[in-house]
PDB file of C-alpha atoms in Angstrom:
ATOM      1  CA  MET A   1       4.403  13.153  -8.983  1.00 40.00           C
ATOM      2  CA  THR A   2       5.564  16.527 -10.277  1.00 50.00           C
ATOM      3  CA  ARG A   3       9.304  17.155 -10.336  1.00 60.00           C
ATOM      4  CA  GLU A   4      10.686  20.636  -9.978  1.00 68.00           C
ATOM      5  CA  LEU A   5      12.686  21.967 -12.913  1.00 76.00           C
ATOM      6  CA  GLN A   6      16.433  22.460 -12.664  1.00 79.00           C
ATOM      7  CA  GLN A   7      17.601  25.961 -11.834  1.00 83.00           C
ATOM      8  CA  GLU A   8      19.222  26.365 -15.248  1.00 84.00           C
ATOM      9  CA  THR A   9      15.905  25.581 -16.940  1.00 85.00           C
ATOM     10  CA  LYS A  10      14.041  27.958 -14.631  1.00 85.00           C
ATOM     11  CA  ASP A  11      16.452  30.793 -15.466  1.00 85.00           C
ATOM     12  CA  LEU A  12      15.964  30.187 -19.184  1.00 86.00           C
ATOM     13  CA  LEU A  13      12.168  30.197 -18.888  1.00 86.00           C
ATOM     14  CA  ASP A  14      12.230  33.346 -16.754  1.00 84.00           C
ATOM     15  CA  ARG A  15      14.331  35.122 -19.386  1.00 86.00           C
ATOM     16  CA  LEU A  16      12.090  34.028 -22.273  1.00 85.00           C
ATOM     17  CA  HIS A  17       8.990  35.032 -20.317  1.00 82.00           C
ATOM     18  CA  ARG A  18      10.410  38.500 -19.631  1.00 84.00           C
ATOM     19  CA  GLU A  19      11.267  38.938 -23.311  1.00 82.00           C
ATOM     20  CA  GLY A  20       7.686  38.151 -24.282  1.00 80.00           C
ATOM     21  CA  GLY A  21       6.423  37.048 -27.669  1.00 80.00           C
ATOM     22  CA  HIS A  22       7.188  33.374 -27.064  1.00 82.00           C
ATOM     23  CA  THR A  23       4.516  30.679 -27.004  1.00 84.00           C
ATOM     24  CA  PHE A  24       4.628  27.856 -24.467  1.00 83.00           C
ATOM     25  CA  LYS A  25       5.515  25.468 -27.283  1.00 85.00           C
ATOM     26  CA  GLU A  26       8.452  27.614 -28.412  1.00 86.00           C
ATOM     27  CA  MET A  27       9.712  27.960 -24.844  1.00 87.00           C
ATOM     28  CA  ALA A  28       9.405  24.194 -24.375  1.00 86.00           C
ATOM     29  CA  GLN A  29      11.493  23.547 -27.489  1.00 85.00           C
ATOM     30  CA  ARG A  30      14.211  25.915 -26.263  1.00 82.00           C
ATOM     31  CA  ALA A  31      14.266  24.358 -22.789  1.00 84.00           C
ATOM     32  CA  GLU A  32      13.827  20.780 -24.114  1.00 85.00           C
ATOM     33  CA  ILE A  33      10.912  20.041 -21.806  1.00 85.00           C
ATOM     34  CA  SER A  34       7.179  19.580 -22.343  1.00 85.00           C
ATOM     35  CA  SER A  35       4.938  22.552 -23.043  1.00 84.00           C
ATOM     36  CA  THR A  36       2.756  21.463 -20.103  1.00 85.00           C
ATOM     37  CA  SER A  37       5.727  21.812 -17.753  1.00 85.00           C
ATOM     38  CA  VAL A  38       6.409  25.267 -19.162  1.00 88.00           C
ATOM     39  CA  MET A  39       2.788  26.326 -18.727  1.00 86.00           C
ATOM     40  CA  ASN A  40       2.642  25.075 -15.129  1.00 87.00           C
ATOM     41  CA  TYR A  41       5.901  26.815 -14.242  1.00 88.00           C
ATOM     42  CA  ILE A  42       4.867  30.157 -15.760  1.00 87.00           C
ATOM     43  CA  ARG A  43       1.402  30.025 -14.174  1.00 86.00           C
ATOM     44  CA  ALA A  44       2.948  29.260 -10.775  1.00 88.00           C
ATOM     45  CA  ARG A  45       5.322  32.227 -11.097  1.00 85.00           C
ATOM     46  CA  GLU A  46       2.569  34.590 -12.231  1.00 85.00           C
ATOM     47  CA  ARG A  47       0.322  33.649  -9.322  1.00 84.00           C
ATOM     48  CA  GLY A  48       2.993  33.902  -6.656  1.00 86.00           C
ATOM     49  CA  TYR A  49       3.461  30.237  -5.728  1.00 86.00           C
ATOM     50  CA  SER A  50       6.797  29.150  -4.288  1.00 83.00           C
ATOM     51  CA  SER A  51       6.992  26.134  -6.580  1.00 85.00           C
ATOM     52  CA  THR A  52       5.181  24.373  -9.391  1.00 87.00           C
ATOM     53  CA  THR A  53       4.290  21.571  -6.992  1.00 85.00           C
ATOM     54  CA  GLU A  54       2.409  23.926  -4.674  1.00 86.00           C
ATOM     55  CA  TYR A  55       0.596  25.487  -7.631  1.00 87.00           C
ATOM     56  CA  LEU A  56      -0.556  22.092  -8.914  1.00 86.00           C
ATOM     57  CA  LYS A  57      -1.728  21.038  -5.446  1.00 85.00           C
ATOM     58  CA  GLU A  58      -3.953  24.096  -5.172  1.00 85.00           C
ATOM     59  CA  LYS A  59      -5.168  23.566  -8.723  1.00 85.00           C
ATOM     60  CA  ARG A  60      -6.192  19.983  -7.916  1.00 81.00           C
ATOM     61  CA  LYS A  61      -7.944  21.093  -4.725  1.00 80.00           C
ATOM     62  CA  LYS A  62     -10.056  23.653  -6.564  1.00 79.00           C
ATOM     63  CA  TYR A  63     -10.947  21.248  -9.369  1.00 76.00           C
ATOM     64  CA  ARG A  64     -11.848  18.387  -7.060  1.00 72.00           C
ATOM     65  CA  ARG A  65     -13.965  20.505  -4.740  1.00 70.00           C
ATOM     66  CA  LYS A  66     -15.797  22.052  -7.676  1.00 68.00           C
ATOM     67  CA  HIS A  67     -16.539  18.843  -9.557  1.00 64.00           C
ATOM     68  CA  TYR A  68     -16.786  16.193  -6.836  1.00 60.00           C
ATOM     69  CA  LEU A  69     -19.069  17.853  -4.316  1.00 54.00           C
ATOM     70  CA  ARG A  70     -22.026  18.454  -6.596  1.00 50.00           C
ATOM     71  CA  HIS A  71     -22.891  14.887  -7.589  1.00 52.00           C
ATOM     72  CA  GLU A  72     -26.115  14.228  -5.679  1.00 58.00           C
ATOM     73  CA  ARG A  73     -26.435  10.792  -7.199  1.00 57.00           C
ATOM     74  CA  TRP A  74     -23.117   9.746  -5.714  1.00 58.00           C
ATOM     75  CA  GLU A  75     -24.045  11.091  -2.289  1.00 63.00           C
ATOM     76  CA  GLU A  76     -27.325   9.183  -2.459  1.00 65.00           C
ATOM     77  CA  ALA A  77     -25.554   5.958  -3.381  1.00 60.00           C
ATOM     78  CA  ILE A  78     -23.078   6.317  -0.518  1.00 62.00           C
ATOM     79  CA  ALA A  79     -25.875   7.175   1.917  1.00 65.00           C
ATOM     80  CA  ASN A  80     -27.540   3.847   1.098  1.00 63.00           C
ATOM     81  CA  ALA A  81     -24.285   1.879   1.336  1.00 57.00           C
ATOM     82  CA  PRO A  82     -23.322  -0.267   4.355  1.00 52.00           C
ATOM     83  CA  GLU A  83     -21.661   1.604   7.204  1.00 54.00           C
ATOM     84  CA  ALA A  84     -18.205   0.266   6.314  1.00 47.00           C
ATOM     85  CA  GLY A  85     -18.612   1.328   2.709  1.00 53.00           C
ATOM     86  CA  ARG A  86     -19.781   4.760   3.752  1.00 60.00           C
ATOM     87  CA  LYS A  87     -16.813   5.243   6.092  1.00 59.00           C
ATOM     88  CA  LEU A  88     -14.440   4.086   3.389  1.00 59.00           C
ATOM     89  CA  ALA A  89     -15.929   6.466   0.844  1.00 64.00           C
ATOM     90  CA  GLU A  90     -15.884   9.390   3.261  1.00 66.00           C
ATOM     91  CA  MET A  91     -12.239   8.785   4.123  1.00 63.00           C
ATOM     92  CA  ILE A  92     -11.166   8.563   0.478  1.00 67.00           C
ATOM     93  CA  HIS A  93     -13.317  11.570  -0.362  1.00 69.00           C
ATOM     94  CA  SER A  94     -11.605  13.678   2.299  1.00 70.00           C
ATOM     95  CA  TYR A  95      -8.149  12.683   1.096  1.00 68.00           C
ATOM     96  CA  ILE A  96      -8.996  13.479  -2.521  1.00 71.00           C
ATOM     97  CA  THR A  97     -10.771  16.785  -1.966  1.00 73.00           C
ATOM     98  CA  GLU A  98      -8.823  18.228   0.964  1.00 75.00           C
ATOM     99  CA  THR A  99      -5.311  17.646  -0.353  1.00 74.00           C
ATOM    100  CA  GLY A 100      -3.736  18.564  -3.636  1.00 75.00           C
ATOM    101  CA  GLU A 101      -1.599  15.449  -3.862  1.00 76.00           C
ATOM    102  CA  THR A 102      -1.646  13.076  -6.805  1.00 78.00           C
ATOM    103  CA  LEU A 103      -3.550   9.828  -6.323  1.00 77.00           C
ATOM    104  CA  LYS A 104      -0.320   7.813  -6.310  1.00 78.00           C
ATOM    105  CA  LYS A 105       1.157  10.055  -3.637  1.00 77.00           C
ATOM    106  CA  LEU A 106      -2.030   9.765  -1.584  1.00 71.00           C
ATOM    107  CA  SER A 107      -1.871   5.994  -1.901  1.00 70.00           C
ATOM    108  CA  SER A 108       1.751   5.975  -0.739  1.00 69.00           C
ATOM    109  CA  ASN A 109       1.064   8.268   2.223  1.00 66.00           C
ATOM    110  CA  THR A 110      -2.170   6.715   3.469  1.00 60.00           C
ATOM    111  CA  GLY A 111      -1.925   3.062   2.513  1.00 60.00           C
ATOM    112  CA  ILE A 112      -5.213   3.248   0.611  1.00 64.00           C
ATOM    113  CA  PRO A 113      -4.714   1.140  -2.534  1.00 66.00           C
ATOM    114  CA  TYR A 114      -4.195   3.230  -5.643  1.00 73.00           C
ATOM    115  CA  SER A 115      -6.912   1.254  -7.446  1.00 68.00           C
ATOM    116  CA  TRP A 116      -9.453   2.314  -4.801  1.00 66.00           C
ATOM    117  CA  LEU A 117      -8.530   5.972  -5.179  1.00 70.00           C
ATOM    118  CA  ARG A 118      -8.608   5.724  -8.952  1.00 71.00           C
ATOM    119  CA  ARG A 119     -12.008   4.026  -9.026  1.00 65.00           C
ATOM    120  CA  TYR A 120     -13.369   6.551  -6.567  1.00 66.00           C
ATOM    121  CA  ASN A 121     -11.955   9.430  -8.594  1.00 65.00           C
ATOM    122  CA  TYR A 122     -13.435   7.965 -11.781  1.00 60.00           C
ATOM    123  CA  ALA A 123     -16.851   7.267 -10.292  1.00 58.00           C
ATOM    124  CA  LEU A 124     -17.121  10.764  -8.867  1.00 58.00           C
ATOM    125  CA  SER A 125     -16.191  12.350 -12.165  1.00 56.00           C
ATOM    126  CA  TRP A 126     -18.653  10.271 -14.195  1.00 50.00           C
ATOM    127  CA  PRO A 127     -21.258   8.868 -11.784  1.00 50.00           C
ATOM    128  CA  SER A 128     -23.046   5.926 -13.329  1.00 54.00           C
ATOM    129  CA  GLU A 129     -24.493   2.679 -12.065  1.00 54.00           C
ATOM    130  CA  GLU A 130     -21.581   0.730 -13.537  1.00 54.00           C
ATOM    131  CA  HIS A 131     -18.937   2.866 -11.835  1.00 53.00           C
ATOM    132  CA  LEU A 132     -20.707   2.801  -8.494  1.00 53.00           C
ATOM    133  CA  ASN A 133     -20.939  -0.974  -8.697  1.00 54.00           C
ATOM    134  CA  LEU A 134     -17.216  -1.139  -9.418  1.00 52.00           C
ATOM    135  CA  LEU A 135     -16.462   0.833  -6.283  1.00 52.00           C
ATOM    136  CA  ALA A 136     -18.914  -1.291  -4.316  1.00 53.00           C
ATOM    137  CA  SER A 137     -16.811  -4.337  -5.225  1.00 54.00           C
ATOM    138  CA  TYR A 138     -13.917  -2.739  -3.338  1.00 50.00           C
ATOM    139  CA  ILE A 139     -16.143  -1.920  -0.379  1.00 48.00           C
ATOM    140  CA  GLU A 140     -17.228  -5.546   0.062  1.00 46.00           C
ATOM    141  CA  PRO A 141     -14.014  -6.767   1.789  1.00 42.00           C
ATOM    142  CA  VAL A 142     -14.317  -3.861   4.201  1.00 39.00           C
ATOM    143  CA  ARG A 143     -17.877  -4.850   5.048  1.00 41.00           C
ATOM    144  CA  MET A 144     -16.626  -8.357   5.845  1.00 41.00           C
ATOM    145  CA  TYR A 145     -14.231  -6.969   8.449  1.00 36.00           C
ATOM    146  CA  ARG A 146     -16.925  -4.811  10.017  1.00 36.00           C
ATOM    147  CA  ASP A 147     -19.292  -7.773  10.168  1.00 40.00           C
ATOM    148  CA  GLY A 148     -16.720  -9.858  12.031  1.00 39.00           C
ATOM    149  CA  VAL A 149     -15.827 -12.159   9.155  1.00 39.00           C
ATOM    150  CA  MET A 150     -12.130 -12.792   9.664  1.00 35.00           C
ATOM    151  CA  SER A 151     -11.082 -15.912   7.825  1.00 36.00           C
ATOM    152  CA  LYS A 152     -12.464 -18.760   5.815  1.00 39.00           C
ATOM    153  CA  THR A 153     -11.849 -22.442   5.300  1.00 39.00           C
ATOM    154  CA  ASN A 154     -12.463 -24.242   2.039  1.00 38.00           C
ATOM    155  CA  GLU A 155     -13.755 -27.791   1.820  1.00 42.00           C
ATOM    156  CA  ARG A 156     -13.593 -29.768  -1.394  1.00 43.00           C
ATOM    157  CA  PRO A 157     -16.952 -31.134  -2.625  1.00 43.00           C
ATOM    158  CA  GLU A 158     -17.491 -34.841  -2.167  1.00 49.00           C
ATOM    159  CA  ALA A 159     -16.471 -37.099  -5.022  1.00 50.00           C
ATOM    160  CA  GLY A 160     -18.958 -37.173  -7.859  1.00 50.00           C
ATOM    161  CA  GLN A 161     -20.867 -34.098  -6.722  1.00 48.00           C
ATOM    162  CA  GLY A 162     -18.811 -31.527  -8.614  1.00 47.00           C
ATOM    163  CA  GLY A 163     -19.207 -27.839  -7.984  1.00 46.00           C
ATOM    164  CA  ALA A 164     -16.982 -25.343  -6.243  1.00 45.00           C
ATOM    165  CA  ARG A 165     -15.449 -25.614  -2.817  1.00 41.00           C
ATOM    166  CA  LYS A 166     -17.677 -24.875   0.134  1.00 42.00           C
ATOM    167  CA  THR A 167     -16.742 -21.610   1.828  1.00 40.00           C
ATOM    168  CA  GLU A 168     -17.175 -21.290   5.583  1.00 44.00           C
ATOM    169  CA  TYR A 169     -16.467 -17.976   7.305  1.00 42.00           C
ATOM    170  CA  LEU A 170     -15.058 -17.674  10.809  1.00 45.00           C
ATOM    171  CA  ASP A 171     -16.221 -14.935  13.136  1.00 47.00           C
ATOM    172  CA  ALA A 172     -13.799 -12.780  15.105  1.00 47.00           C
ATOM    173  CA  SER A 173     -13.694 -14.953  18.234  1.00 54.00           C
ATOM    174  CA  GLN A 174     -13.163 -18.137  16.227  1.00 53.00           C
ATOM    175  CA  TYR A 175     -10.343 -16.554  14.290  1.00 48.00           C
ATOM    176  CA  ARG A 176      -8.604 -15.302  17.437  1.00 53.00           C
ATOM    177  CA  GLN A 177      -8.796 -18.811  18.916  1.00 59.00           C
ATOM    178  CA  LEU A 178      -7.249 -20.228  15.754  1.00 55.00           C
ATOM    179  CA  ARG A 179      -4.509 -17.576  15.762  1.00 52.00           C
ATOM    180  CA  ASP A 180      -3.698 -18.072  19.451  1.00 61.00           C
ATOM    181  CA  ALA A 181      -3.485 -21.842  18.968  1.00 63.00           C
ATOM    182  CA  ARG A 182      -1.033 -21.392  16.098  1.00 56.00           C
ATOM    183  CA  GLN A 183       1.096 -18.993  18.118  1.00 57.00           C
ATOM    184  CA  ALA A 184       1.153 -21.350  21.119  1.00 63.00           C
ATOM    185  CA  SER A 185       2.192 -24.252  18.892  1.00 61.00           C
ATOM    186  CA  THR A 186       4.916 -22.164  17.312  1.00 55.00           C
ATOM    187  CA  LEU A 187       6.384 -21.040  20.626  1.00 59.00           C
ATOM    188  CA  ALA A 188       6.163 -24.541  22.117  1.00 62.00           C
ATOM    189  CA  SER A 189       8.304 -25.886  19.297  1.00 60.00           C
ATOM    190  CA  ASN A 190      11.101 -23.533  20.316  1.00 56.00           C
ATOM    191  CA  GLY A 191      11.010 -23.578  24.095  1.00 62.00           C
ATOM    192  CA  GLY A 192       8.669 -20.613  24.366  1.00 56.00           C
ATOM    193  CA  LYS A 193      10.915 -18.207  22.487  1.00 51.00           C
ATOM    194  CA  PRO A 194      10.632 -17.020  18.894  1.00 44.00           C
ATOM    195  CA  ARG A 195      13.746 -17.600  16.823  1.00 41.00           C
ATOM    196  CA  ILE A 196      15.439 -14.628  15.179  1.00 36.00           C
ATOM    197  CA  ALA A 197      16.964 -14.858  11.725  1.00 32.00           C
ATOM    198  CA  PRO A 198      20.771 -14.441  11.604  1.00 31.00           C
ATOM    199  CA  LEU A 199      22.525 -11.297  10.455  1.00 26.00           C
ATOM    200  CA  GLY A 200      22.451 -11.142   6.682  1.00 29.00           C
ATOM    201  CA  PHE A 201      19.732 -13.104   4.917  1.00 30.00           C
ATOM    202  CA  GLU A 202      17.587 -13.082   1.844  1.00 33.00           C
ATOM    203  CA  ILE A 203      13.989 -14.083   1.242  1.00 33.00           C
ATOM    204  CA  LYS A 204      14.009 -17.333  -0.716  1.00 34.00           C
ATOM    205  CA  ASN A 205      10.425 -18.173  -1.535  1.00 32.00           C
ATOM    206  CA  ILE A 206       6.825 -17.789  -0.455  1.00 30.00           C
ATOM    207  CA  VAL A 207       4.289 -20.583  -0.038  1.00 32.00           C
ATOM    208  CA  GLN A 208       0.705 -20.596   1.167  1.00 31.00           C
ATOM    209  CA  GLU A 209      -0.444 -23.397   3.424  1.00 33.00           C
ATOM    210  CA  ASP A 210      -3.479 -23.820   5.658  1.00 31.00           C
ATOM    211  CA  SER A 211      -4.556 -20.200   5.217  1.00 29.00           C
ATOM    212  CA  THR A 212      -1.202 -18.935   6.541  1.00 30.00           C
ATOM    213  CA  LEU A 213       1.787 -17.475   4.778  1.00 30.00           C
ATOM    214  CA  ASP A 214       5.295 -18.838   5.163  1.00 31.00           C
ATOM    215  CA  TYR A 215       8.320 -17.325   3.584  1.00 32.00           C
ATOM    216  CA  ILE A 216      11.756 -18.679   4.245  1.00 30.00           C
ATOM    217  CA  LEU A 217      14.760 -16.664   5.320  1.00 31.00           C
ATOM    218  CA  SER A 218      18.160 -18.273   4.898  1.00 31.00           C
ATOM    219  CA  PRO A 219      21.662 -17.079   5.846  1.00 30.00           C
ATOM    220  CA  GLU A 220      23.325 -15.090   3.105  1.00 29.00           C
ATOM    221  CA  ILE A 221      26.704 -16.613   2.269  1.00 25.00           C
ATOM    222  CA  ASP A 222      28.254 -13.513   0.713  1.00 28.00           C
ATOM    223  CA  MET A 223      28.207 -10.955   3.526  1.00 26.00           C
ATOM    224  CA  ASN A 224      29.222  -8.231   1.069  1.00 30.00           C
ATOM    225  CA  ARG A 225      25.897  -8.499  -0.741  1.00 31.00           C
ATOM    226  CA  SER A 226      23.426  -5.639  -0.434  1.00 34.00           C
ATOM    227  CA  ASN A 227      21.323  -7.303   2.243  1.00 36.00           C
ATOM    228  CA  SER A 228      24.243  -8.362   4.449  1.00 33.00           C
ATOM    229  CA  ASN A 229      23.631  -5.392   6.766  1.00 37.00           C
ATOM    230  CA  MET A 230      19.988  -6.276   7.331  1.00 40.00           C
ATOM    231  CA  ASP A 231      19.508  -7.404  10.899  1.00 46.00           C
ATOM    232  CA  PRO A 232      16.083  -8.683  12.027  1.00 49.00           C
ATOM    233  CA  GLU A 233      15.260  -5.453  13.858  1.00 53.00           C
ATOM    234  CA  PHE A 234      15.672  -3.526  10.628  1.00 49.00           C
ATOM    235  CA  VAL A 235      13.389  -5.958   8.800  1.00 49.00           C
ATOM    236  CA  ALA A 236      10.841  -5.464  11.575  1.00 52.00           C
ATOM    237  CA  GLU A 237      11.067  -1.709  11.086  1.00 52.00           C
ATOM    238  CA  ILE A 238      10.435  -2.123   7.360  1.00 48.00           C
ATOM    239  CA  ILE A 239       7.426  -4.335   8.018  1.00 51.00           C
ATOM    240  CA  LYS A 240       6.015  -1.924  10.590  1.00 52.00           C
ATOM    241  CA  LYS A 241       6.599   1.103   8.385  1.00 50.00           C
ATOM    242  CA  HIS A 242       5.285  -0.310   5.120  1.00 47.00           C
ATOM    243  CA  PHE A 243       2.528  -2.606   6.375  1.00 48.00           C
ATOM    244  CA  ILE A 244       1.422  -2.084   9.968  1.00 49.00           C
ATOM    245  CA  MET A 245       1.515   1.699   9.853  1.00 46.00           C
ATOM    246  CA  ASN A 246      -0.526   1.638   6.675  1.00 47.00           C
ATOM    247  CA  LEU A 247      -3.093  -0.602   8.332  1.00 45.00           C
ATOM    248  CA  ARG A 248      -3.329   1.810  11.243  1.00 39.00           C
ATOM    249  CA  THR A 249      -4.148   4.496   8.720  1.00 36.00           C
ATOM    250  CA  GLN A 250      -6.759   2.204   7.208  1.00 42.00           C
ATOM    251  CA  LYS A 251      -8.700   1.921  10.462  1.00 46.00           C
ATOM    252  CA  TRP A 252     -11.460  -0.068   8.835  1.00 35.00           C
ATOM    253  CA  LEU A 253      -9.003  -2.970   8.412  1.00 41.00           C
ATOM    254  CA  VAL A 254      -8.065  -3.300  12.074  1.00 44.00           C
ATOM    255  CA  GLU A 255     -11.321  -2.612  13.884  1.00 49.00           C
ATOM    256  CA  HIS A 256     -11.788  -6.342  14.439  1.00 44.00           C
ATOM    257  CA  LEU A 257      -8.845  -6.323  16.872  1.00 44.00           C
ATOM    258  CA  ASP A 258      -9.490  -5.368  20.473  1.00 46.00           C
ATOM    259  CA  ARG A 259      -6.138  -3.548  20.538  1.00 47.00           C
ATOM    260  CA  GLU A 260      -3.663  -2.011  18.142  1.00 50.00           C
ATOM    261  CA  LEU A 261      -2.158  -4.263  15.515  1.00 49.00           C
ATOM    262  CA  THR A 262       1.437  -5.149  16.398  1.00 54.00           C
ATOM    263  CA  LEU A 263       4.287  -6.918  14.682  1.00 52.00           C
ATOM    264  CA  GLU A 264       3.492 -10.066  16.658  1.00 51.00           C
ATOM    265  CA  ASP A 265       0.116 -10.232  14.927  1.00 49.00           C
ATOM    266  CA  ILE A 266       1.818 -10.222  11.557  1.00 48.00           C
ATOM    267  CA  VAL A 267       4.845 -12.505  11.830  1.00 47.00           C
ATOM    268  CA  ILE A 268       6.003 -15.398  13.957  1.00 38.00           C
ATOM    269  CA  VAL A 269       9.610 -16.542  13.449  1.00 44.00           C
ATOM    270  CA  THR A 270      10.254 -20.267  13.883  1.00 40.00           C
ATOM    271  CA  PRO A 271      13.113 -22.612  12.986  1.00 43.00           C
ATOM    272  CA  SER A 272      12.633 -24.826   9.972  1.00 45.00           C
ATOM    273  CA  SER A 273      12.287 -28.512  10.764  1.00 51.00           C
ATOM    274  CA  LYS A 274      14.072 -29.465   7.530  1.00 52.00           C
ATOM    275  CA  ASN A 275      17.034 -27.121   7.735  1.00 45.00           C
ATOM    276  CA  PRO A 276      18.289 -25.596  11.019  1.00 38.00           C
ATOM    277  CA  TYR A 277      19.818 -22.747   9.042  1.00 37.00           C
ATOM    278  CA  LYS A 278      16.495 -21.669   7.587  1.00 38.00           C
ATOM    279  CA  TYR A 279      13.684 -19.835   9.289  1.00 38.00           C
ATOM    280  CA  HIS A 280       9.956 -19.500   8.709  1.00 41.00           C
ATOM    281  CA  ILE A 281       7.992 -16.318   9.177  1.00 42.00           C
ATOM    282  CA  GLU A 282       4.317 -17.157   9.463  1.00 44.00           C
ATOM    283  CA  ALA A 283       1.686 -14.495   9.014  1.00 47.00           C
ATOM    284  CA  ALA A 284      -1.237 -15.006  11.395  1.00 49.00           C
ATOM    285  CA  LEU A 285      -3.627 -12.981   9.295  1.00 53.00           C
ATOM    286  CA  PRO A 286      -7.287 -13.169   8.256  1.00 53.00           C
ATOM    287  CA  HIS A 287      -7.743 -14.827   4.897  1.00 55.00           C
ATOM    288  CA  ALA A 288      -9.052 -11.648   3.287  1.00 55.00           C
ATOM    289  CA  MET A 289      -5.958  -9.756   4.453  1.00 58.00           C
ATOM    290  CA  GLN A 290      -3.441 -12.282   3.160  1.00 58.00           C
ATOM    291  CA  LYS A 291      -3.624 -11.198  -0.467  1.00 63.00           C
ATOM    292  CA  GLN A 292      -2.602  -7.709   0.591  1.00 64.00           C
ATOM    293  CA  PHE A 293       0.193  -9.157   2.729  1.00 59.00           C
ATOM    294  CA  ARG A 294       1.508 -11.258  -0.167  1.00 61.00           C
ATOM    295  CA  ARG A 295       1.565  -8.128  -2.309  1.00 66.00           C
ATOM    296  CA  PHE A 296       3.498  -6.348   0.431  1.00 61.00           C
ATOM    297  CA  VAL A 297       6.014  -9.189   0.766  1.00 57.00           C
ATOM    298  CA  ASN A 298       6.590  -9.228  -2.982  1.00 62.00           C
ATOM    299  CA  ASP A 299       7.236  -5.491  -2.878  1.00 63.00           C
ATOM    300  CA  LEU A 300       9.619  -6.052   0.021  1.00 56.00           C
ATOM    301  CA  LYS A 301      11.524  -8.684  -1.955  1.00 54.00           C
ATOM    302  CA  ARG A 302      12.003  -6.250  -4.807  1.00 61.00           C
ATOM    303  CA  LYS A 303      13.241  -3.566  -2.413  1.00 58.00           C
ATOM    304  CA  LEU A 304      15.793  -5.926  -0.879  1.00 51.00           C
ATOM    305  CA  ALA A 305      17.144  -7.112  -4.225  1.00 51.00           C
ATOM    306  CA  PRO A 306      20.538  -5.650  -5.211  1.00 46.00           C
ATOM    307  CA  SER A 307      20.421  -3.205  -8.085  1.00 44.00           C
ATOM    308  CA  THR A 308      21.633  -4.582 -11.410  1.00 41.00           C
ATOM    309  CA  VAL A 309      21.841  -1.154 -13.014  1.00 41.00           C
ATOM    310  CA  SER A 310      24.131   1.007 -10.926  1.00 40.00           C
ATOM    311  CA  GLY A 311      25.673  -1.652  -8.718  1.00 40.00           C
ATOM    312  CA  ARG A 312      24.369   0.122  -5.611  1.00 39.00           C
ATOM    313  CA  PRO A 313      21.872  -1.687  -3.383  1.00 39.00           C
ATOM    314  CA  ARG A 314      18.275  -0.565  -3.766  1.00 40.00           C
ATOM    315  CA  LEU A 315      17.904  -0.972  -0.047  1.00 39.00           C
ATOM    316  CA  GLU A 316      19.704   2.227   0.896  1.00 38.00           C
ATOM    317  CA  SER A 317      16.780   4.606   0.354  1.00 37.00           C
ATOM    318  CA  HIS A 318      14.412   2.292   2.196  1.00 40.00           C
ATOM    319  CA  LYS A 319      16.860   1.931   5.047  1.00 39.00           C
ATOM    320  CA  ASN A 320      16.867   5.681   5.444  1.00 40.00           C
ATOM    321  CA  ASP A 321      13.061   5.716   5.360  1.00 39.00           C
ATOM    322  CA  ALA A 322      12.835   3.201   8.174  1.00 40.00           C
ATOM    323  CA  GLN A 323      15.176   5.097  10.466  1.00 39.00           C
TER     324      GLN A 323
END
């Protein structure tokens, strides 16, 4: 992401540019910034852009449209791809060519994994069989969703036979039955009502069991800690903002649901049988989606951790984002 220069630096560059006779390298040494930053700033000023960021966005648009739209081999490969793969490629293609944002910014805004955008960008720039196959490996999970493959169960091979576990895929209806049964069991254990974690808690650990995710929330003793102001509704807002909203953007991941994905599809809060002061949040998710959810939860844990550098909680910026 491009950062705008400080006003003092801009004034210095403007003065040196008016004087003339200075190379970008000399101006960079005077301003103590990179020569690339100097070049981008001067070019933006010369061409009438309001900021360097806007100039670079337009520059990326022109480059991407010029170089990405003329690869017939890529278009042919996508045309022969499964429908899910084609829709995925078209969506990524539109984001890359119609906006001037960086790939990381696009990933943050759309929820499309950065690795997908990077592979797509790379394959378009240098179309080869190897690169197209790499992208196809990312398309495969999407095809599974479109084909109604929601979850899988693994069975160990019988003793003495060796080999890998047997993989059995569940179709959409089977998965929904499994999910509904889990939800009913969860609610029955608590009188039909989901339990809510107390004010002030921290995520202790994550375990995977029976193709579901459990992570434990426990009361935070020191209420002055950074996460002491985190009530359950705020956690729900974080989850909806950083996970559910992204999935809504990635429509190919939720087309197996007959309605919009809601928070109830993601987490179920239940009391722990071992410790009444601890709580489980169980993710009723397809197996193929759980890896992404684990990655999200790990990111969430890092965001909730108190800062060890400045002493200020990292959470503040994310709290503002969720509001």
